[in-house]
Amino acid sequence: MTTKQAAASAIKKVKANKAKANKADSGDAKVVVKAYASPTLALLAYDWPAGDDHEDFLGFAIERTPGFDGQAKSWLPNRIGFQGPKADHSDFPSNEAPIQKFYWWDARIDTKDRGHAFNYRIVPVTGKPGALNLLDAQATAIDVQVPLTEEQGITTHFNRAVVSSQAFSKQFPDVKTAAQQKAARAWLGNGMEQAVPQFLGRGAGKDIEGAIYHLTDQTWIIPALKNYGGPISLAYNHTSKDHASDDAIQQLEDSGRQADLFAARTHASIMHNKFLVRVGAADHAEAVLAGSANFTSEGLSAQANVLHAFESPALAKLYLDRKRLLDGDSGLSETQKDQEGWSDDVVVGDATIRVFFPPEGNKTRVSIDTIIDAIKSAKHSVLLCAFDPTDMDLLNAIFEASDEGKMMLALVNRVPSKEPSGDPSRGDVAAKIAILDRAQKSDEIVGFGAFSAKDTPTDFMPERVLWPGEDPKIMVRVHHKFVVIDAEGDNPVVFTGSANFSGNSLHHNDENLLEITRCPRIAGMYMAEFLRLYEHYRARVKSEDIKTFKLTPDYAWSRKYFKDGWPETKARMAMAGTGT
């Protein structure tokens, strides 16, 4: 044996002894797991600290009870194996193709599963491809109750909005006919397409008042408004450059609706609200429906959005008062002056809620500075999901949270492919530069990453980017407007609504912004839905460089989850609760 060979052998023995000692110290600790559930899915976040000591650690197998399609038990599926995807595009069970992530979700939650409980058992897997070893002694199980769409007076609708997904391609190989497109949109809507008809259905002829940016959906919303049995009064956006709702308003008038109950809003940059209020006897507000989704077919389906309905007279009254101010088509200075800041706390079920109605004065930043202060007070994590965030103070606070060691993940509609031209002192240009710079340094921030058919990974079904007839220049896939802080903790904060975290939304648009606190249940929904979208688009951005997706045949896949400062490490520890 040469000196070099002897030295290498000695180093190998030292490493083996160290791994054995670390393994003994850890006691091969069991998996730690937390769950975050929405009506759409169950997100499982888990940690196996001993995994760092196993050079044959291959991932996790996750077993669900009850299983799929009437089975007693099923292993959650994995789309890729050690040789890549299956030729027939079917899935592998995770006991044969382990999941090489420290969080995963059950995407096979259907509408019939809402309100039901499932047990998930997370099992570490070691060994080699073809000779897997499921470590049942280190497995941990958790019961997860899938929430109903409505709980404690709060209705929550997240749509699927994943046109560029294998699930959509398999479910709808063709979307050419009107019937195919309606079925596909309903699948993408995941119940959101019924949010307005259901809200109206509770009205029983009572007054409905609202403020709507774009009203164009001819499949669900406009027919529901036409057929509603009570009065409807709407303030709607109408500017020289944007009058998309005019046709719908004319249809409502032609159907017999009272024309003087429709008020064109012309004096804001845009009237960007999307809300309805149910008004009962004696002019008493009863409930409000609001969120990020425009009342359009694409807003309900192909664009990622959320809608909430709150059975709260106090909260509904705040929205009703704002709507009636907009009815008068007040000038911008009047609506700015009328803004008195955040409302008082309103308790709705298990949530405490405040609302803010931009625009506010050009010299004030009360709405967005409240969000920034909350971000700066984050203990563990910050999630941003936004169509076009351009407020630099907000972006800086979010990036600083990551630099301080907190989990920070962001999903925006687009990450620029190159540094934009233009004046960097402008908010939108500066934001694009900052987002591009951060995305190049880390995959903490990603865009929806549209790609052409030639970029689809090997052995995957071709995935769509465009909906039939859609304009590729103005494509929108991520339309959310929310920030979630410490979703995995006891005191999370959610900011959501219609505002895009931009200068226009702050000072020039008619908007609504909600702060939801003291409600881990709702924060968990937002985290679950965020991670579903974030991982979907992160994989597709990476597909430009990785043409074939395969499982890693050794422990190398997990190294990034145990490195100091890596986003994956922060996510592993924050979401599973092992970093607190």
XYZ file of C-alpha atoms in Angstrom:
580
model
C 0.000 0.000 0.000
C 1.393 3.394 -0.971
C 1.637 6.281 1.478
C -1.144 8.051 -0.395
C -3.372 4.950 -0.226
C -2.634 4.507 3.473
C -3.551 8.131 4.181
C -6.785 7.795 2.238
C -7.626 4.613 4.145
C -6.958 6.331 7.475
C -9.188 9.281 6.532
C -11.934 6.875 5.509
C -11.727 5.095 8.877
C -11.837 8.393 10.768
C -14.955 9.439 8.842
C -16.589 6.066 9.449
C -15.846 6.211 13.189
C -17.123 9.778 13.386
C -20.334 8.815 11.574
C -20.742 5.837 13.928
C -20.256 8.063 16.976
C -22.662 10.674 15.672
C -25.149 7.941 14.906
C -24.874 6.642 18.464
C -25.235 10.141 19.893
C -28.350 10.831 17.872
C -29.841 7.502 18.882
C -31.224 7.267 15.364
C -33.882 9.731 16.560
C -37.364 9.372 15.177
C -38.769 11.590 12.483
C -40.327 14.834 13.719
C -43.390 15.964 11.741
C -45.859 18.858 11.575
C -48.826 19.234 9.266
C -50.371 22.242 7.541
C -53.708 21.592 5.864
C -55.938 23.519 3.498
C -59.217 22.349 1.934
C -57.098 21.504 -1.122
C -54.151 19.563 0.308
C -52.238 18.344 3.339
C -48.648 19.586 3.596
C -46.311 17.477 5.735
C -43.102 19.059 7.024
C -40.735 16.621 8.703
C -37.184 16.353 9.964
C -34.901 13.401 10.645
C -31.815 14.881 12.304
C -30.072 11.497 12.125
C -30.246 11.642 8.340
C -27.045 13.661 8.226
C -25.183 10.672 9.664
C -26.359 8.112 7.094
C -24.426 7.992 3.841
C -27.092 5.637 2.446
C -30.012 7.953 3.301
C -32.281 7.948 0.230
C -35.349 9.874 1.358
C -38.764 9.156 2.845
C -41.694 6.853 2.187
C -45.066 8.283 3.258
C -48.047 6.043 3.899
C -51.618 7.340 4.087
C -54.516 5.717 5.961
C -57.150 5.429 4.571
C -55.611 5.128 1.143
C -56.671 6.086 -2.338
C -59.745 4.818 -4.173
C -61.129 2.824 -1.252
C -57.866 1.148 -0.279
C -57.079 0.688 3.419
C -53.595 2.188 3.031
C -51.616 3.775 0.186
C -48.128 5.130 -0.251
C -48.069 8.726 -1.441
C -46.865 8.820 -5.042
C -43.639 10.117 -6.519
C -43.554 11.071 -10.178
C -39.859 10.256 -10.600
C -37.723 7.230 -9.755
C -34.027 6.404 -9.779
C -34.146 6.049 -13.579
C -36.422 9.044 -14.109
C -40.184 9.114 -14.821
C -42.059 6.034 -16.026
C -42.554 5.765 -19.763
C -46.319 5.498 -19.322
C -46.363 8.644 -17.112
C -47.777 6.746 -14.135
C -46.471 7.300 -10.607
C -44.196 5.306 -8.334
C -45.257 4.565 -4.750
C -42.902 6.347 -2.361
C -41.834 3.069 -0.716
C -40.215 2.248 -4.089
C -39.203 5.781 -5.098
C -38.506 7.705 -1.858
C -39.368 11.377 -1.616
C -36.126 13.336 -1.526
C -37.456 16.411 0.229
C -38.107 17.354 3.831
C -41.653 18.428 3.052
C -44.233 16.901 0.773
C -47.959 17.172 0.253
C -50.865 14.925 -0.415
C -52.181 16.405 -3.638
C -54.851 13.743 -3.951
C -57.158 15.474 -1.501
C -60.480 15.810 -3.304
C -63.619 17.758 -2.477
C -65.143 14.614 -0.928
C -62.190 14.425 1.513
C -62.843 17.823 3.101
C -63.725 17.439 6.755
C -62.200 13.937 6.934
C -59.122 12.783 8.865
C -56.116 10.944 7.468
C -53.128 9.359 9.161
C -49.725 9.835 7.570
C -46.692 7.727 8.509
C -43.324 9.149 7.475
C -40.616 6.487 7.172
C -36.881 7.192 6.556
C -35.431 5.093 3.735
C -31.804 3.947 3.505
C -29.947 1.452 1.325
C -29.355 1.449 -2.419
C -31.661 1.618 -5.441
C -33.187 -1.816 -5.777
C -32.364 -2.702 -2.165
C -34.250 -0.190 -0.040
C -34.492 -0.365 3.733
C -37.524 1.268 5.360
C -36.616 2.198 8.934
C -39.960 1.591 10.608
C -38.451 2.039 14.077
C -37.649 5.671 13.226
C -41.000 6.367 11.544
C -43.519 8.820 12.975
C -47.246 9.064 12.251
C -49.533 12.078 12.444
C -53.297 12.535 12.153
C -54.411 15.358 9.837
C -57.918 16.763 9.633
C -58.624 18.199 6.185
C -60.500 21.463 6.792
C -63.854 22.233 5.302
C -64.118 25.144 2.915
C -66.063 27.002 5.610
C -65.074 26.859 9.253
C -65.870 29.250 12.111
C -67.630 31.707 9.816
C -64.711 31.980 7.385
C -64.825 30.460 3.906
C -61.520 29.878 2.119
C -61.050 29.055 -1.558
C -57.610 28.458 -3.080
C -57.671 27.381 -6.722
C -55.278 24.866 -8.305
C -54.058 27.182 -11.098
C -51.401 24.837 -12.472
C -51.820 24.784 -16.240
C -48.135 23.820 -16.607
C -48.436 20.619 -14.579
C -48.343 16.913 -15.260
C -51.618 16.511 -13.350
C -53.385 18.960 -15.655
C -51.872 17.431 -18.800
C -52.970 13.941 -17.749
C -56.452 15.061 -16.716
C -57.081 17.231 -19.791
C -55.043 16.160 -22.833
C -57.338 18.335 -24.965
C -58.981 21.670 -24.155
C -60.294 22.521 -27.599
C -64.066 22.414 -27.213
C -66.181 24.653 -24.999
C -67.160 21.656 -22.855
C -63.526 20.599 -22.402
C -62.515 24.103 -21.459
C -65.328 24.460 -18.926
C -64.386 21.152 -17.290
C -60.712 22.098 -17.263
C -61.409 25.512 -15.750
C -63.579 23.923 -13.065
C -60.756 21.500 -12.183
C -58.301 24.395 -11.983
C -60.812 26.444 -9.981
C -61.079 23.671 -7.394
C -64.309 25.143 -6.014
C -63.371 28.812 -6.358
C -65.600 29.059 -9.414
C -68.542 28.445 -7.059
C -67.514 31.061 -4.465
C -69.679 33.872 -5.872
C -72.729 31.701 -6.694
C -72.574 30.237 -3.166
C -72.231 33.674 -1.583
C -75.244 34.883 -3.571
C -77.111 31.708 -2.694
C -77.028 32.686 0.970
C -78.566 36.042 0.161
C -82.115 34.784 -0.311
C -83.069 37.994 -2.120
C -81.156 40.370 0.153
C -79.228 43.318 -1.271
C -75.805 42.574 -2.734
C -73.356 45.454 -3.051
C -69.815 45.261 -4.343
C -66.768 46.844 -5.927
C -65.320 44.921 -8.856
C -62.230 45.553 -10.969
C -62.799 43.147 -13.879
C -66.143 41.399 -14.357
C -66.005 39.163 -17.429
C -66.668 35.530 -16.435
C -69.572 34.274 -18.542
C -69.589 30.752 -17.111
C -70.312 31.171 -13.404
C -70.329 34.755 -12.141
C -72.289 36.801 -14.671
C -75.065 34.153 -14.937
C -75.265 34.037 -11.118
C -75.597 37.825 -10.964
C -78.239 37.826 -13.700
C -80.299 35.161 -11.944
C -79.989 36.482 -8.423
C -83.355 37.153 -6.812
C -82.533 40.453 -5.099
C -81.099 43.908 -5.896
C -77.451 44.163 -6.991
C -75.416 47.375 -6.766
C -71.855 47.509 -8.118
C -69.057 50.044 -8.343
C -66.865 48.987 -11.246
C -63.618 50.085 -12.841
C -64.028 52.284 -15.915
C -61.136 54.381 -17.199
C -60.194 55.518 -20.689
C -57.614 52.713 -20.857
C -59.525 49.974 -19.073
C -63.236 49.307 -19.312
C -63.262 45.510 -19.411
C -66.389 45.284 -17.225
C -68.592 47.443 -19.450
C -70.011 44.527 -21.455
C -71.002 42.649 -18.294
C -72.661 45.717 -16.807
C -74.622 46.162 -20.038
C -75.675 42.494 -19.906
C -76.925 42.949 -16.351
C -78.897 46.029 -17.357
C -80.331 44.204 -20.383
C -81.431 41.374 -18.094
C -83.586 43.823 -16.134
C -81.142 44.999 -13.494
C -81.616 48.587 -12.322
C -79.091 50.701 -14.250
C -78.694 53.399 -11.621
C -77.316 50.803 -9.190
C -74.150 50.468 -11.290
C -71.539 53.172 -10.671
C -68.530 53.640 -12.936
C -65.340 54.416 -10.988
C -63.174 56.731 -13.077
C -61.002 58.767 -10.717
C -58.532 56.248 -9.259
C -55.609 54.942 -11.280
C -57.660 51.724 -11.193
C -60.500 50.562 -8.962
C -58.762 47.310 -8.087
C -61.126 45.900 -5.443
C -62.837 42.531 -5.863
C -65.464 42.232 -3.144
C -69.166 41.690 -2.531
C -71.201 42.527 0.582
C -74.483 40.925 1.612
C -76.843 43.458 3.168
C -79.809 42.377 5.280
C -82.854 44.082 6.724
C -82.608 47.676 7.950
C -79.493 48.158 5.820
C -77.386 45.943 8.112
C -74.299 44.451 6.500
C -74.015 40.702 7.146
C -71.069 39.189 5.270
C -68.299 40.045 2.820
C -66.529 38.104 0.051
C -63.050 39.406 -0.842
C -59.627 38.294 -2.037
C -57.157 38.465 -4.896
C -59.253 36.842 -7.647
C -60.741 39.006 -10.339
C -64.246 38.005 -11.398
C -62.919 36.562 -14.649
C -62.627 32.993 -15.935
C -58.836 33.131 -15.807
C -58.877 34.703 -12.345
C -60.929 31.801 -11.027
C -58.885 29.083 -12.718
C -55.547 29.595 -14.484
C -54.249 32.352 -12.192
C -53.291 31.402 -8.621
C -55.680 33.244 -6.300
C -57.543 33.130 -2.999
C -61.055 34.221 -2.014
C -62.434 34.455 1.517
C -65.986 35.005 2.736
C -66.441 36.308 6.273
C -69.781 35.959 8.069
C -69.121 39.094 10.110
C -71.453 42.108 10.250
C -68.668 44.284 11.703
C -66.194 43.488 8.926
C -68.875 43.606 6.225
C -69.947 47.059 7.427
C -66.416 48.398 6.848
C -66.471 47.103 3.263
C -69.986 48.414 2.672
C -69.042 51.898 3.811
C -66.041 51.879 1.484
C -68.105 50.671 -1.450
C -70.621 53.468 -0.977
C -67.835 56.031 -0.946
C -66.692 54.678 -4.319
C -70.248 54.899 -5.681
C -69.875 58.669 -5.698
C -66.776 58.459 -7.922
C -64.861 60.659 -5.506
C -61.554 62.128 -6.598
C -58.282 60.588 -5.485
C -57.666 63.298 -2.919
C -61.041 62.558 -1.324
C -60.501 58.804 -1.054
C -56.992 59.368 0.322
C -58.349 61.803 2.888
C -61.133 59.428 3.901
C -58.566 56.748 4.769
C -58.269 56.647 8.551
C -55.717 53.845 8.776
C -56.163 50.285 9.892
C -59.558 49.455 11.344
C -60.063 48.268 14.893
C -59.755 44.540 15.513
C -62.702 42.467 14.341
C -62.964 38.935 15.725
C -64.343 36.423 13.225
C -64.415 32.890 14.576
C -60.862 32.016 15.630
C -59.267 34.919 13.698
C -58.604 38.533 14.575
C -58.849 40.769 11.504
C -58.120 44.348 10.574
C -58.733 45.985 7.203
C -57.098 48.905 5.402
C -58.502 50.570 2.281
C -55.850 52.248 0.111
C -55.138 54.703 -1.377
C -53.453 56.640 1.361
C -51.751 60.014 1.074
C -48.578 60.355 -0.967
C -46.537 61.149 2.153
C -47.782 58.255 4.279
C -47.062 54.515 4.240
C -49.148 53.237 7.126
C -50.501 50.178 5.298
C -47.282 48.757 3.904
C -45.083 49.868 6.817
C -47.278 47.739 9.075
C -46.369 44.750 6.915
C -42.681 45.701 6.959
C -42.674 46.038 10.752
C -44.248 42.593 11.053
C -41.597 41.137 8.737
C -38.850 42.701 10.825
C -40.388 41.111 13.926
C -40.518 37.645 12.369
C -39.066 34.927 14.568
C -38.761 32.094 12.099
C -40.082 32.630 8.585
C -41.407 34.983 5.908
C -43.296 33.928 2.771
C -44.096 36.328 -0.078
C -46.450 35.412 -2.905
C -47.229 38.345 -5.184
C -47.940 39.208 -8.787
C -45.741 42.286 -9.039
C -44.225 43.546 -5.758
C -42.283 46.752 -6.395
C -42.013 48.377 -2.958
C -38.274 48.316 -2.252
C -38.606 48.762 1.506
C -40.798 45.662 1.586
C -38.381 43.649 -0.575
C -35.403 44.778 1.494
C -37.123 43.706 4.715
C -37.901 40.296 3.233
C -34.360 39.747 1.981
C -32.930 40.916 5.312
C -35.020 38.271 7.060
C -33.195 35.642 5.021
C -29.815 37.228 5.705
C -30.596 37.033 9.427
C -31.021 33.255 9.176
C -34.797 33.045 8.906
C -36.567 30.960 6.313
C -37.517 33.259 3.451
C -39.206 32.023 0.295
C -40.808 34.153 -2.403
C -42.869 33.423 -5.493
C -43.618 36.190 -7.975
C -45.241 36.130 -11.373
C -41.987 36.610 -13.243
C -38.319 36.822 -12.467
C -36.614 38.872 -15.212
C -34.232 36.918 -17.421
C -31.882 39.887 -17.610
C -31.387 43.207 -15.891
C -34.111 45.578 -17.093
C -33.326 48.785 -18.869
C -34.724 52.012 -17.529
C -34.248 54.365 -14.637
C -33.265 52.311 -11.534
C -34.660 55.078 -9.306
C -38.124 54.009 -10.454
C -39.718 51.541 -8.085
C -40.639 48.927 -10.686
C -37.184 48.915 -12.290
C -35.379 48.816 -8.939
C -37.596 45.945 -7.787
C -36.943 43.904 -10.930
C -33.196 44.392 -10.469
C -33.407 43.340 -6.819
C -35.545 40.285 -7.596
C -33.257 39.199 -10.435
C -30.156 39.659 -8.277
C -31.649 37.609 -5.441
C -32.883 34.874 -7.751
C -29.418 34.529 -9.307
C -27.803 34.106 -5.882
C -30.365 31.694 -4.470
C -33.536 29.840 -5.378
C -35.319 31.435 -2.427
C -37.193 33.541 -4.976
C -38.630 32.183 -8.212
C -41.109 33.156 -10.892
C -43.612 30.956 -12.657
C -40.900 30.223 -15.241
C -42.843 29.772 -18.465
C -41.109 27.415 -20.849
C -41.762 26.055 -24.309
C -42.468 22.443 -25.219
C -38.787 21.830 -25.941
C -37.966 22.611 -22.312
C -40.267 19.924 -20.903
C -38.118 17.396 -18.994
C -37.408 14.036 -20.610
C -40.247 11.475 -20.338
C -42.682 14.069 -18.959
C -45.928 14.740 -20.788
C -45.882 18.017 -22.739
C -47.048 20.786 -20.434
C -49.014 23.846 -21.379
C -47.905 27.376 -20.809
C -50.690 29.184 -22.643
C -54.420 28.729 -22.293
C -56.126 28.675 -25.726
C -56.315 32.232 -27.039
C -54.134 33.672 -24.282
C -51.713 36.499 -25.027
C -48.146 35.392 -24.140
C -47.059 38.991 -23.570
C -49.388 39.552 -20.635
C -49.534 36.062 -19.190
C -50.359 35.821 -15.497
C -49.985 32.641 -13.470
C -49.190 33.945 -9.965
C -51.821 36.544 -9.093
C -51.719 36.224 -5.286
C -50.997 39.202 -3.048
C -50.017 37.837 0.363
C -47.282 37.828 2.964
C -47.241 35.203 5.715
C -45.034 35.579 8.783
C -44.201 32.764 11.215
C -46.852 30.442 9.768
C -45.325 27.524 11.655
C -45.512 29.300 15.022
C -48.174 30.111 17.594
C -48.554 33.769 16.584
C -48.584 33.946 12.778
C -49.546 37.013 10.760
C -51.162 36.931 7.312
C -51.541 39.965 5.039
C -53.775 39.347 2.049
C -56.217 41.156 -0.230
C -56.192 42.968 -3.573
C -53.068 45.174 -3.234
C -49.888 44.316 -5.174
C -47.372 45.823 -2.681
C -46.531 48.605 -5.101
C -46.562 52.384 -5.211
C -49.760 52.422 -7.262
C -51.580 50.063 -4.899
C -50.439 52.178 -1.971
C -51.221 55.679 -3.240
C -53.276 55.609 -6.450
C -55.566 52.537 -6.578
C -58.768 51.637 -4.758
C -57.743 48.506 -2.829
C -58.429 46.480 0.276
C -55.830 44.864 2.505
C -56.524 42.404 5.330
C -54.382 41.562 8.341
C -55.264 38.177 9.895
C -53.693 37.356 13.276
C -54.080 34.847 16.129
C -55.135 32.134 13.686
C -52.566 29.361 13.055
C -55.292 27.471 11.186
C -55.532 30.016 8.363
C -51.790 30.735 8.347
C -51.222 27.004 7.884
C -53.518 27.011 4.860
C -51.520 29.817 3.289
C -48.233 28.022 3.961
C -49.516 24.769 2.474
C -50.813 26.459 -0.665
C -47.683 28.571 -1.009
C -45.342 25.564 -0.884
C -47.427 23.707 -3.463
C -47.033 26.551 -5.960
C -43.469 27.445 -5.016
C -42.183 23.896 -5.558
C -44.171 23.522 -8.765
C -42.597 26.578 -10.353
C -39.127 26.111 -8.855
C -38.925 22.686 -10.528
C -39.984 24.158 -13.853
C -37.486 26.986 -13.679
C -34.766 24.407 -13.052
C -35.997 22.273 -15.935
C -34.253 24.650 -18.332
C -30.955 23.189 -17.135
C -32.041 19.745 -15.897
C -33.628 17.898 -18.790
C -34.083 14.623 -16.938
C -35.445 14.390 -13.419
C -34.093 11.392 -11.488
C -33.804 10.468 -7.851
C -30.277 10.675 -6.472
C -28.950 7.137 -5.762
C -27.110 8.110 -2.568
C -27.202 10.579 0.322
C -25.941 13.520 -1.785
C -29.517 14.791 -2.291
C -29.824 15.642 1.407
C -26.561 17.514 1.933
C -28.055 20.916 1.152
C -30.664 20.367 3.864
C -27.936 20.228 6.523
C -25.681 23.083 5.389
C -25.585 26.273 7.435
C -27.265 29.212 5.744
C -28.960 27.270 2.954
C -32.642 27.985 2.248
C -33.375 24.251 2.359
C -31.835 23.988 5.817
C -33.879 26.896 7.125
C -37.063 25.445 5.613
C -36.407 21.992 7.054
C -35.940 23.299 10.579
C -38.559 26.065 10.551
C -41.497 24.122 9.143
C -40.851 20.937 11.112
C -40.327 22.947 14.290
C -36.811 21.668 14.975
C -35.172 25.058 14.571
C -37.099 26.847 17.304
